[in-house]
Short mmCIF file of C-alpha atoms and ligand atoms in Angstrom, two decimals:
data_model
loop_
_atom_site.label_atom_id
_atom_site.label_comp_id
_atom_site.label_asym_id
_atom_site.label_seq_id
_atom_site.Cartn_x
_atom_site.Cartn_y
_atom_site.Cartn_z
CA UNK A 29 -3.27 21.95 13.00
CA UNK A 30 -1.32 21.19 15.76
CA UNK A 31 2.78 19.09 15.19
CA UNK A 32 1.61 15.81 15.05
CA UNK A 33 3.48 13.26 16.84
CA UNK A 34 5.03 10.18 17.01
CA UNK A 35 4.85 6.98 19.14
CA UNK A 36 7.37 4.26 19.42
CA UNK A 37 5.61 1.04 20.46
CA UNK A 38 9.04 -0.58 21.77
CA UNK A 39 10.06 2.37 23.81
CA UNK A 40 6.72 4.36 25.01
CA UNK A 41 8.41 7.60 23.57
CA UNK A 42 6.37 10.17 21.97
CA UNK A 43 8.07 12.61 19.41
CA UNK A 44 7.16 15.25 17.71
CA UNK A 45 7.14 14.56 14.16
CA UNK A 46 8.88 18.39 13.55
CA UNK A 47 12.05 17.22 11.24
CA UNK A 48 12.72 14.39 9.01
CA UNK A 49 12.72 11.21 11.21
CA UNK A 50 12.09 7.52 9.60
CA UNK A 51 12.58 5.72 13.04
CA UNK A 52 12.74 6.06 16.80
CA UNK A 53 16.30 6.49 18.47
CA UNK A 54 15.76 2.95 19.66
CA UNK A 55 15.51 1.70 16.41
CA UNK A 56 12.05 0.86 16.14
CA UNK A 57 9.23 1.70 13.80
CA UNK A 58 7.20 4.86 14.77
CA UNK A 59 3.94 5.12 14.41
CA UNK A 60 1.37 7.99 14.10
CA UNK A 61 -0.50 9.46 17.22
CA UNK A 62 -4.34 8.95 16.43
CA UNK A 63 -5.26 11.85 14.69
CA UNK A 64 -8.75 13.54 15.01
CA UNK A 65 -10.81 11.63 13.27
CA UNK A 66 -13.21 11.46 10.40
CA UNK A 67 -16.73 12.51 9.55
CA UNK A 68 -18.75 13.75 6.94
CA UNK A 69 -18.98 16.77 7.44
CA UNK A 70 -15.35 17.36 7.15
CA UNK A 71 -15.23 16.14 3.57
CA UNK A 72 -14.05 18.51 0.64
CA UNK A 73 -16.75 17.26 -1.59
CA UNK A 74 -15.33 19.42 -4.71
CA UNK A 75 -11.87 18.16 -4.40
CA UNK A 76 -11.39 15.04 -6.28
CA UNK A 77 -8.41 13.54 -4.85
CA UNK A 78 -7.16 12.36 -1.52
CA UNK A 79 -6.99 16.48 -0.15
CA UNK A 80 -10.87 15.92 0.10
CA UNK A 81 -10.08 14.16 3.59
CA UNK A 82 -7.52 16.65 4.57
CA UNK A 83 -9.20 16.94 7.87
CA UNK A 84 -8.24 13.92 8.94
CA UNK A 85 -4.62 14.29 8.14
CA UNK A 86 -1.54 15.27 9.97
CA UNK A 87 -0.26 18.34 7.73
CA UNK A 88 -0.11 21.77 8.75
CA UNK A 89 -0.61 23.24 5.39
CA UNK A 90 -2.62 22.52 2.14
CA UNK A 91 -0.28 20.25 -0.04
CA UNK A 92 2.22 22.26 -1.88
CA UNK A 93 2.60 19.02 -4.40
CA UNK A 94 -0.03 16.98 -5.60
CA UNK A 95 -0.36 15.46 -8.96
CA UNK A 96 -4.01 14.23 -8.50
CA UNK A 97 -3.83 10.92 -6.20
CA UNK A 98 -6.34 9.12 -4.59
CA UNK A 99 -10.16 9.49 -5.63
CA UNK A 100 -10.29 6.46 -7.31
CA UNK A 101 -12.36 4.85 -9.35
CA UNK A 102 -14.72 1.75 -7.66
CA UNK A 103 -16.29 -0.19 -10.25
CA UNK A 104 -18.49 -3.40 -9.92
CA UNK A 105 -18.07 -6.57 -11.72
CA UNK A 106 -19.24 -10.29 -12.00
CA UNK A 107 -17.09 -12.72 -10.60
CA UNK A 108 -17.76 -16.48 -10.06
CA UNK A 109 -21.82 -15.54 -9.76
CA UNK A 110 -21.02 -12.53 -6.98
CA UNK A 111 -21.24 -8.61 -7.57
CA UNK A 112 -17.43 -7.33 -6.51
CA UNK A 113 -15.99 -3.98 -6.37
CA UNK A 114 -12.44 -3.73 -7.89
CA UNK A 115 -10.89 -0.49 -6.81
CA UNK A 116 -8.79 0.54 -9.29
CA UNK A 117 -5.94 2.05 -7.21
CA UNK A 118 -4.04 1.28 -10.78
CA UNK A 119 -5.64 4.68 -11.83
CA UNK A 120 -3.33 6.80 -9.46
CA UNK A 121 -0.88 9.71 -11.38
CA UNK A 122 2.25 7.04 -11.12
CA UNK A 123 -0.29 3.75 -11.63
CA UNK A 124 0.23 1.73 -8.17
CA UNK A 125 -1.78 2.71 -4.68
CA UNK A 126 1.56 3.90 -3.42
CA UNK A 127 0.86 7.50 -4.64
CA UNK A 128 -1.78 7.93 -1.85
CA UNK A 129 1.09 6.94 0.75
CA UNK A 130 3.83 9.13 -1.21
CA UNK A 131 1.86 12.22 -1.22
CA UNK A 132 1.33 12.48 2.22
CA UNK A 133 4.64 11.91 3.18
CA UNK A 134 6.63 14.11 1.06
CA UNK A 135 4.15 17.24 1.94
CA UNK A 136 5.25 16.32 5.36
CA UNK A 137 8.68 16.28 4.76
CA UNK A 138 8.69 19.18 2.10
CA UNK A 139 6.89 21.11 5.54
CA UNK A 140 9.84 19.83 8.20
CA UNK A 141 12.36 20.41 5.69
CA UNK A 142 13.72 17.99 3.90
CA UNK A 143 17.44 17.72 1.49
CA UNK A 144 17.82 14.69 -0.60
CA UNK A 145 16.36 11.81 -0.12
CA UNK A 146 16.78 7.83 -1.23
CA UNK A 147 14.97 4.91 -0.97
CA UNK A 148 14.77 1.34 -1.90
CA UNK A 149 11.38 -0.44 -3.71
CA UNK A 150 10.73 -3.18 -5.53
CA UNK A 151 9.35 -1.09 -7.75
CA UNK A 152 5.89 0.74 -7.34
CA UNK A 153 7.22 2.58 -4.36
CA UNK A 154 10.45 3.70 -6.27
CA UNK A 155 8.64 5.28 -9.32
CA UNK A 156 6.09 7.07 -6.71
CA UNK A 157 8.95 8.69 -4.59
CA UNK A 158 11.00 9.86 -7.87
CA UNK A 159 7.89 11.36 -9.22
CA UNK A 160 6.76 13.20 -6.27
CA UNK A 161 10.38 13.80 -5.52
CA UNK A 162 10.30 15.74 -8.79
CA UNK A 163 7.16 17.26 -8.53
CA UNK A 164 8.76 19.08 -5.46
CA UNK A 165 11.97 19.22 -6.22
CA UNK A 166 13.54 16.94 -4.03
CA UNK A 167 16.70 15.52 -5.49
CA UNK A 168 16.36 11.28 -5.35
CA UNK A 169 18.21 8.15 -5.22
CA UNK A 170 16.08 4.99 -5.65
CA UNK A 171 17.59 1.72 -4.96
CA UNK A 172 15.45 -1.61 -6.66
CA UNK A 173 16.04 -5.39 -7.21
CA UNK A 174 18.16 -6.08 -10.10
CA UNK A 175 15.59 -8.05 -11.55
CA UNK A 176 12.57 -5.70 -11.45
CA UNK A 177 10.53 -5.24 -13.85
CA UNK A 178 11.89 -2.68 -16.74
CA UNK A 179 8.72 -0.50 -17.00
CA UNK A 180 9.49 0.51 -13.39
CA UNK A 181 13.03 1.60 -14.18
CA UNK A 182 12.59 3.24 -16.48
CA UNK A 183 9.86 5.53 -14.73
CA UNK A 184 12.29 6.07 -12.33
CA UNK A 185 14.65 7.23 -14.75
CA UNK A 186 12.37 9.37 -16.18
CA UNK A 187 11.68 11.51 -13.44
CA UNK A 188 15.33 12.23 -13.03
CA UNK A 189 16.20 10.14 -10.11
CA UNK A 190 19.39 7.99 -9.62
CA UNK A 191 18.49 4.51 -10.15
CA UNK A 192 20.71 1.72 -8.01
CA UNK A 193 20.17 -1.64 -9.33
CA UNK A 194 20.83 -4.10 -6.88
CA UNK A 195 21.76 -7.70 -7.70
CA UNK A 196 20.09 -10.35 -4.78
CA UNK A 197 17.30 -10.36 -3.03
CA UNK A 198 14.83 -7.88 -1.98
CA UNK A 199 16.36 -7.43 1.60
CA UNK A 200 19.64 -7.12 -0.35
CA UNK A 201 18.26 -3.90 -1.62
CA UNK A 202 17.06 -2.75 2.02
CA UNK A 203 20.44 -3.52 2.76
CA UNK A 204 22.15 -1.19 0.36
CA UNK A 205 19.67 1.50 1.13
CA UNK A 206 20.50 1.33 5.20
CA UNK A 207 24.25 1.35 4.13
CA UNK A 208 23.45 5.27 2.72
CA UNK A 209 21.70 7.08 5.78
CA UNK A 210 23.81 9.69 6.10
CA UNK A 211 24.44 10.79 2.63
CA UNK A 212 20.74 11.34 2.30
CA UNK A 213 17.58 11.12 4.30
CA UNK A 214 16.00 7.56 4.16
CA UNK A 215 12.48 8.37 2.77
CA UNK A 216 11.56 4.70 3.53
CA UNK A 217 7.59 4.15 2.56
CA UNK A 218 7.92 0.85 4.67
CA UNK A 219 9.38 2.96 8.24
CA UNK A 220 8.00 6.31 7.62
CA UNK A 221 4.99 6.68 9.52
CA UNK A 222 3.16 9.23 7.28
CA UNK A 223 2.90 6.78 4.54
CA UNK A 224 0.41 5.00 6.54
CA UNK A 225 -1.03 8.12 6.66
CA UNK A 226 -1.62 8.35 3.43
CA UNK A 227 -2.87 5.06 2.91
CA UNK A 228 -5.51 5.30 5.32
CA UNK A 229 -7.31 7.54 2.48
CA UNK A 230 -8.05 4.22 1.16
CA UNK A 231 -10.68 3.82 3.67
CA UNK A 232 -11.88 6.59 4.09
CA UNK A 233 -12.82 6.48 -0.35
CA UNK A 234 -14.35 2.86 0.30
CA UNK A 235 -16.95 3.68 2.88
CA UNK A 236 -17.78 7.18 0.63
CA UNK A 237 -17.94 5.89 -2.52
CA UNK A 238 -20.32 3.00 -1.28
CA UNK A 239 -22.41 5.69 0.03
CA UNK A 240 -21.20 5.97 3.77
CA UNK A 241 -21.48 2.33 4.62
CA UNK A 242 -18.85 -0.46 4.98
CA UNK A 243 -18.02 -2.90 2.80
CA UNK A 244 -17.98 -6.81 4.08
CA UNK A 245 -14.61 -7.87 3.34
CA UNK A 246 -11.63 -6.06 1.63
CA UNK A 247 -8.80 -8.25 0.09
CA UNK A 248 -5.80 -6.61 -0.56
CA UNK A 249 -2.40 -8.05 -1.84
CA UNK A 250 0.17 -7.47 0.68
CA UNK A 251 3.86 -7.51 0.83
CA UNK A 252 4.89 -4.91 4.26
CA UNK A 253 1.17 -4.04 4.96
CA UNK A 254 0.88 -0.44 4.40
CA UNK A 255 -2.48 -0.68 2.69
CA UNK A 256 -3.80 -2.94 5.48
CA UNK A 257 -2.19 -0.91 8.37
CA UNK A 258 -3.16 2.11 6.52
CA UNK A 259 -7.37 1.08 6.51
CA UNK A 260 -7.16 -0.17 9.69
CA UNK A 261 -5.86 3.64 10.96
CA UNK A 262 -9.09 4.77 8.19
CA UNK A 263 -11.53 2.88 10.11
CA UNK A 264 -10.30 4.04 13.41
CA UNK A 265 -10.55 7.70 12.73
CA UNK A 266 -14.40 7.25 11.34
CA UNK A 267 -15.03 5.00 14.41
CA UNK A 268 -14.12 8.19 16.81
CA UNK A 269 -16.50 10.89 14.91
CA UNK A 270 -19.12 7.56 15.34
CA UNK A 271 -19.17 7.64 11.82
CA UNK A 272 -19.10 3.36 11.69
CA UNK A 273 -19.65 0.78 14.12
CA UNK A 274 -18.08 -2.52 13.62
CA UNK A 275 -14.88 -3.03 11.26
CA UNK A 276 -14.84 -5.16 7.56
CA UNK A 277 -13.16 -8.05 7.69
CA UNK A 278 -9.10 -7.29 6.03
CA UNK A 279 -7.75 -10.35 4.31
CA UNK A 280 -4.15 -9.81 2.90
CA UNK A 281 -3.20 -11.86 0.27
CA UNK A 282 0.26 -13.27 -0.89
CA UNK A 283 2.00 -15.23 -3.42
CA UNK A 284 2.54 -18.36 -1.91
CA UNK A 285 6.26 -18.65 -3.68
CA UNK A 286 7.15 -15.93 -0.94
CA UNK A 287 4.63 -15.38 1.61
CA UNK A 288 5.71 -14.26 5.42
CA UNK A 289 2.02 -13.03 6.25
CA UNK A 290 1.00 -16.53 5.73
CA UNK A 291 3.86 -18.26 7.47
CA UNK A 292 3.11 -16.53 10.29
CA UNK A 293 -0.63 -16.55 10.28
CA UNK A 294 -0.42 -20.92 10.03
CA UNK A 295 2.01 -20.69 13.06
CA UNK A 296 -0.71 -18.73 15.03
CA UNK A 297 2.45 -16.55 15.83
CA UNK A 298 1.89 -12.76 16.83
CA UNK A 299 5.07 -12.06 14.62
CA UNK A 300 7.51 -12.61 11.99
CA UNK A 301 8.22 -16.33 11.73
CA UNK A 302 11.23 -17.78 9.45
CA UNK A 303 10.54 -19.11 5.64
CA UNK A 304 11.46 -19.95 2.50
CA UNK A 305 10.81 -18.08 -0.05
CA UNK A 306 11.23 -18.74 -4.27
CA UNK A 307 10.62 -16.18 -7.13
CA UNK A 308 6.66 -14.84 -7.97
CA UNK A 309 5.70 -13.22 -10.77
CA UNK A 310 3.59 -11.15 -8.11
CA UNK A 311 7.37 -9.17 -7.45
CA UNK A 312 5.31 -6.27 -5.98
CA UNK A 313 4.83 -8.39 -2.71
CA UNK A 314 7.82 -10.96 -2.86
CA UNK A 315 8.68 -9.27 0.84
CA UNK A 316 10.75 -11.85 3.29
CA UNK A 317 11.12 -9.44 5.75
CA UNK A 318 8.04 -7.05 6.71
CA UNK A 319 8.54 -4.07 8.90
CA UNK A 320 5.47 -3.90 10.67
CA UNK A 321 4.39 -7.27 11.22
CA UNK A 322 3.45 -7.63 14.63
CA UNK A 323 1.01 -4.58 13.74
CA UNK A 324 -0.30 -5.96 10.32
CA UNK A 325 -1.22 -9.24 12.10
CA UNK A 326 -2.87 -7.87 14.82
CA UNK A 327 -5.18 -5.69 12.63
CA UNK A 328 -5.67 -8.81 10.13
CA UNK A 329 -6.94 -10.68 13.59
CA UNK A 330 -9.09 -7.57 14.74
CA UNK A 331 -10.83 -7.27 11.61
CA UNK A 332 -11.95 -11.17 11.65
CA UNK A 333 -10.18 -11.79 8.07
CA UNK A 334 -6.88 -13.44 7.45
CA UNK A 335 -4.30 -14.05 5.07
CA UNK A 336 -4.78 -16.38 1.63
CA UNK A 337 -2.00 -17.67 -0.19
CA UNK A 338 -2.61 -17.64 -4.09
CA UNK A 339 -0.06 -19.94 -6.65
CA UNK A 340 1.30 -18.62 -10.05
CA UNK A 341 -1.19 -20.74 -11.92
CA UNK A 342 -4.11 -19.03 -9.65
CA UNK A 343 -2.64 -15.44 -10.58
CA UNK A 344 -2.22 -16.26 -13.84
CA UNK A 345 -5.90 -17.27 -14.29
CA UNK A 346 -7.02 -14.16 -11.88
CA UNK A 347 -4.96 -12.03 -14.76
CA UNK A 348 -6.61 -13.81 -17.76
CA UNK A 349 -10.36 -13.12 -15.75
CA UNK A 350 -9.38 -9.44 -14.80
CA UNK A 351 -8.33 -8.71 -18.10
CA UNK A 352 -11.32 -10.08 -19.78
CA UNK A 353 -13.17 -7.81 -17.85
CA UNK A 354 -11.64 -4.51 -18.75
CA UNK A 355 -9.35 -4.43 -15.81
CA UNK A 356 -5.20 -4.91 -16.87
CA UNK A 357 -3.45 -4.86 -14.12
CA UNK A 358 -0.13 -5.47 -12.84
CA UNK A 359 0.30 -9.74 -11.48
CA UNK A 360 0.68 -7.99 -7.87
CA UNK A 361 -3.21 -6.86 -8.25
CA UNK A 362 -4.49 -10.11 -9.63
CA UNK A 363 -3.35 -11.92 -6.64
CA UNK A 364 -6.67 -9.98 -5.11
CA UNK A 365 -8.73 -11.76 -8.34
CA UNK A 366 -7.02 -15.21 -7.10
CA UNK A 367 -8.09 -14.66 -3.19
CA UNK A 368 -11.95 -13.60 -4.29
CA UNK A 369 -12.04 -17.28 -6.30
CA UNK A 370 -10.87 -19.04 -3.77
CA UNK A 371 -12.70 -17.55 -0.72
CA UNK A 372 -15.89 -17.65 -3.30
CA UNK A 373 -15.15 -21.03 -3.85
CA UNK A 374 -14.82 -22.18 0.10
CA UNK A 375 -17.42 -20.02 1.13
CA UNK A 376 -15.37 -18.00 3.67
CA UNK A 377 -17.29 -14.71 1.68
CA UNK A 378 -20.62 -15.46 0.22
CA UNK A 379 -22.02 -13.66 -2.80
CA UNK A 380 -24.61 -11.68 -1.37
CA UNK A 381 -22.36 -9.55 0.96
CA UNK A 382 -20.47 -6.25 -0.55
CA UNK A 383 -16.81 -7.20 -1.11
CA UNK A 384 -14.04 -5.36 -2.39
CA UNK A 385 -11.04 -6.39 -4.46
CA UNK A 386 -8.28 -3.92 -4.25
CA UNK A 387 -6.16 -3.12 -8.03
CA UNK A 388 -3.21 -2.06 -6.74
CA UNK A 389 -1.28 -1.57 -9.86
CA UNK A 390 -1.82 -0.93 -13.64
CA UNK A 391 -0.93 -3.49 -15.85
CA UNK A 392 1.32 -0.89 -18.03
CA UNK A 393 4.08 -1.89 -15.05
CA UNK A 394 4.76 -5.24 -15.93
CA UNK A 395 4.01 -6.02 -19.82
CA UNK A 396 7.09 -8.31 -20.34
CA UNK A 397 5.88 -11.02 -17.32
CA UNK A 398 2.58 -10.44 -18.32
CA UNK A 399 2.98 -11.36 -22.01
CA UNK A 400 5.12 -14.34 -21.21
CA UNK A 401 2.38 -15.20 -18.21
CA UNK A 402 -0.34 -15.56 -20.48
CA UNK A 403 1.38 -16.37 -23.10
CA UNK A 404 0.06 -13.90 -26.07
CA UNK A 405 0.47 -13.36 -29.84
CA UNK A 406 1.05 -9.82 -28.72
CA UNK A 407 4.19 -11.31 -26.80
CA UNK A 408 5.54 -13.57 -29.56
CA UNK A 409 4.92 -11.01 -32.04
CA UNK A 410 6.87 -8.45 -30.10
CA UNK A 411 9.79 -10.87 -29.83
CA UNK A 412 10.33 -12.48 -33.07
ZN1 ZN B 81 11.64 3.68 20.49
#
């Protein structure tokens, strides 16, 4: 395949995306040219990962690192009288979606050549970079809230990468991770555009899996966007081959203790909007300051959804009715199980249409809030 390239919305400039590069010279974020598209045909069937839609992606060689991401399970269960699919994106080699995002992007830098690398995550993102990072062996520095959860340290750790805990905020940890371009190349999941490539996998696994047809609705819990930019790029590339008409309806859902998406979306604003913002148990989308939200708007408002706003007692019930149905996931997932009882509940998706409920990470990540969340013998017994 041809270099892919580059566009920068602010500026107009196209670049080739031949070296390391996580935003324009103007400072903006870059996005992907549209690749070529999607169809059936095109599909590895034996491969069962993400590298069955290579195809559609912007690498000029077969991945020299995979560990197995993407083909993930979609599994159907009751909830509040309605047949949903859960997509168990908890399943992935590192046990959050991110892997599908990671993958793609360090093949592409591993083919541009790349030298160290850092990054900074609330978590998920962190403990996918390190582990591809030392699949390939990319040296890594990882840079994460003080206050994550341990689980996801300590993956870090384990794959050998430098952990930098960073006391403050989230965007305190951006922060610290801006402060080291130089020293290392800024493999930022949130700016680098072939994340998004990655992601868009996503969509592409949805309308297979459901037997080349397109669900109603997808909810998906959202803290920068990339899964929501990242289907929105999916659909586009089956829409080209003709593959699909018409578009599910995207609705990104937030913890309401720290929720721009929604902030925006009640202002009717095309943008980032100022608010205030406390601590959520859902830490894998506390984000007050999304990259891309001019772009995650606009494809929430093209796809006819829109953004719900769950509270901790919602997402600790959505964890209690996940878990009783085999399905332990991280309190960043079972935001999605709070948005499907609530948009049940007001009718905005009715039970007969196909829904899906995106898992974005396993509950292994997060045992300590979980415990205390629902409150289990498990928990007291492990502390006294
Ligand atoms: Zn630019």
């Amino acid at each position: 395949m041809a270099i892919a390239s580059y566009h920068c919305p602010a500026c107009r400039r196209n670049i080739a995306a031949d070296r390391p590069r996580w935003r324009c010279e103007c400072g903006g974020p870059l996005e992907m040219e549209p690749g070529p598209g999607l169809s059936r045909h095109d599909i590895v069937a034996g491969a069962a990962s993400l590298w069955r839609y290579t195809a559609a992606l912007a690498l000029q060689h077969p991945p020299r690192v995979s560990l197995g991401e993407g083909w993930t399970p979609l599994v159907r269960r009751e909830w509040n009288g309605a047949a949903i699919h859960f997509k168990l994106e908890s399943q992935m080699p590192t046990g959050s979606f991110k892997d599908r995002g990671t993958a793609v992007m360090i093949n592409h830098l591993i083919e541009v050549g790349v030298g160290p690398i850092h990054e900074d995550s609330s978590g998920n993102a962190g403990s996918s970079i390190a582990t591809y990072a030392a699949a390939g062996g990319i040296p890594c520095r990882i840079y994460v809230p003080a206050t994550a959860p341990r689980a996801k340290l300590v993956q870090i750790a384990a794959c050998g990468a430098e952990v930098c805990a960073v006391p403050g905020t989230r965007q305190a940890v951006t922060e610290a991770a801006l402060a080291e371009i130089g020293r290392s190349f800024y493999a930022s999941h949130n700016w680098q555009p072939f994340f998004i490539e990655g992601t868009q996998t996503l969509a592409f696994e949805l309308w297979e899996q459901l037997g080349f047809r397109l669900p109603d609705n997808i909810l998906v819990p959202t803290g920068y966007g990339s899964n929501i930019l990242g289907l929105e790029r999916g659909f586009a590339a089956l829409e080209r081959t003709g593959e699909i008409i018409g578009r599910p309806r995207l609705f990104a859902v937030q913890a309401a203790n720290c929720a721009a998406f929604a902030a925006a979306w009640a202002a009717g604003a095309d943008g980032f909007v100022p608010f205030s913002a406390s601590p959520t148990i859902a830490d894998g989308i506390a984000t007050t300051r999304p990259v891309r939200a001019v772009q995650v708007l606009r494809a929430l408002r093209r796809s006819g959804g829109g953004v719900v706003a769950v509270a901790e007692d919602e997402i600790a019930a959505a964890l209690r009715g996940l878990g009783a149905r085999g399905l332990f996931v991280e309190p960043t997932a079972a935001t999605a199980g709070a948005a499907l009882t609530r948009l049940l509940r007001e009718r905005v998706i009715g039970a007969g249409e196909t829904t899906v409920a995106v898992l974005t990470g396993h509950g292994l990540k997060a045992t300590e809030a979980i415990g205390e969340t629902l409150n289990t013998g498990a928990d007291r017994g492990a502390r006294g």
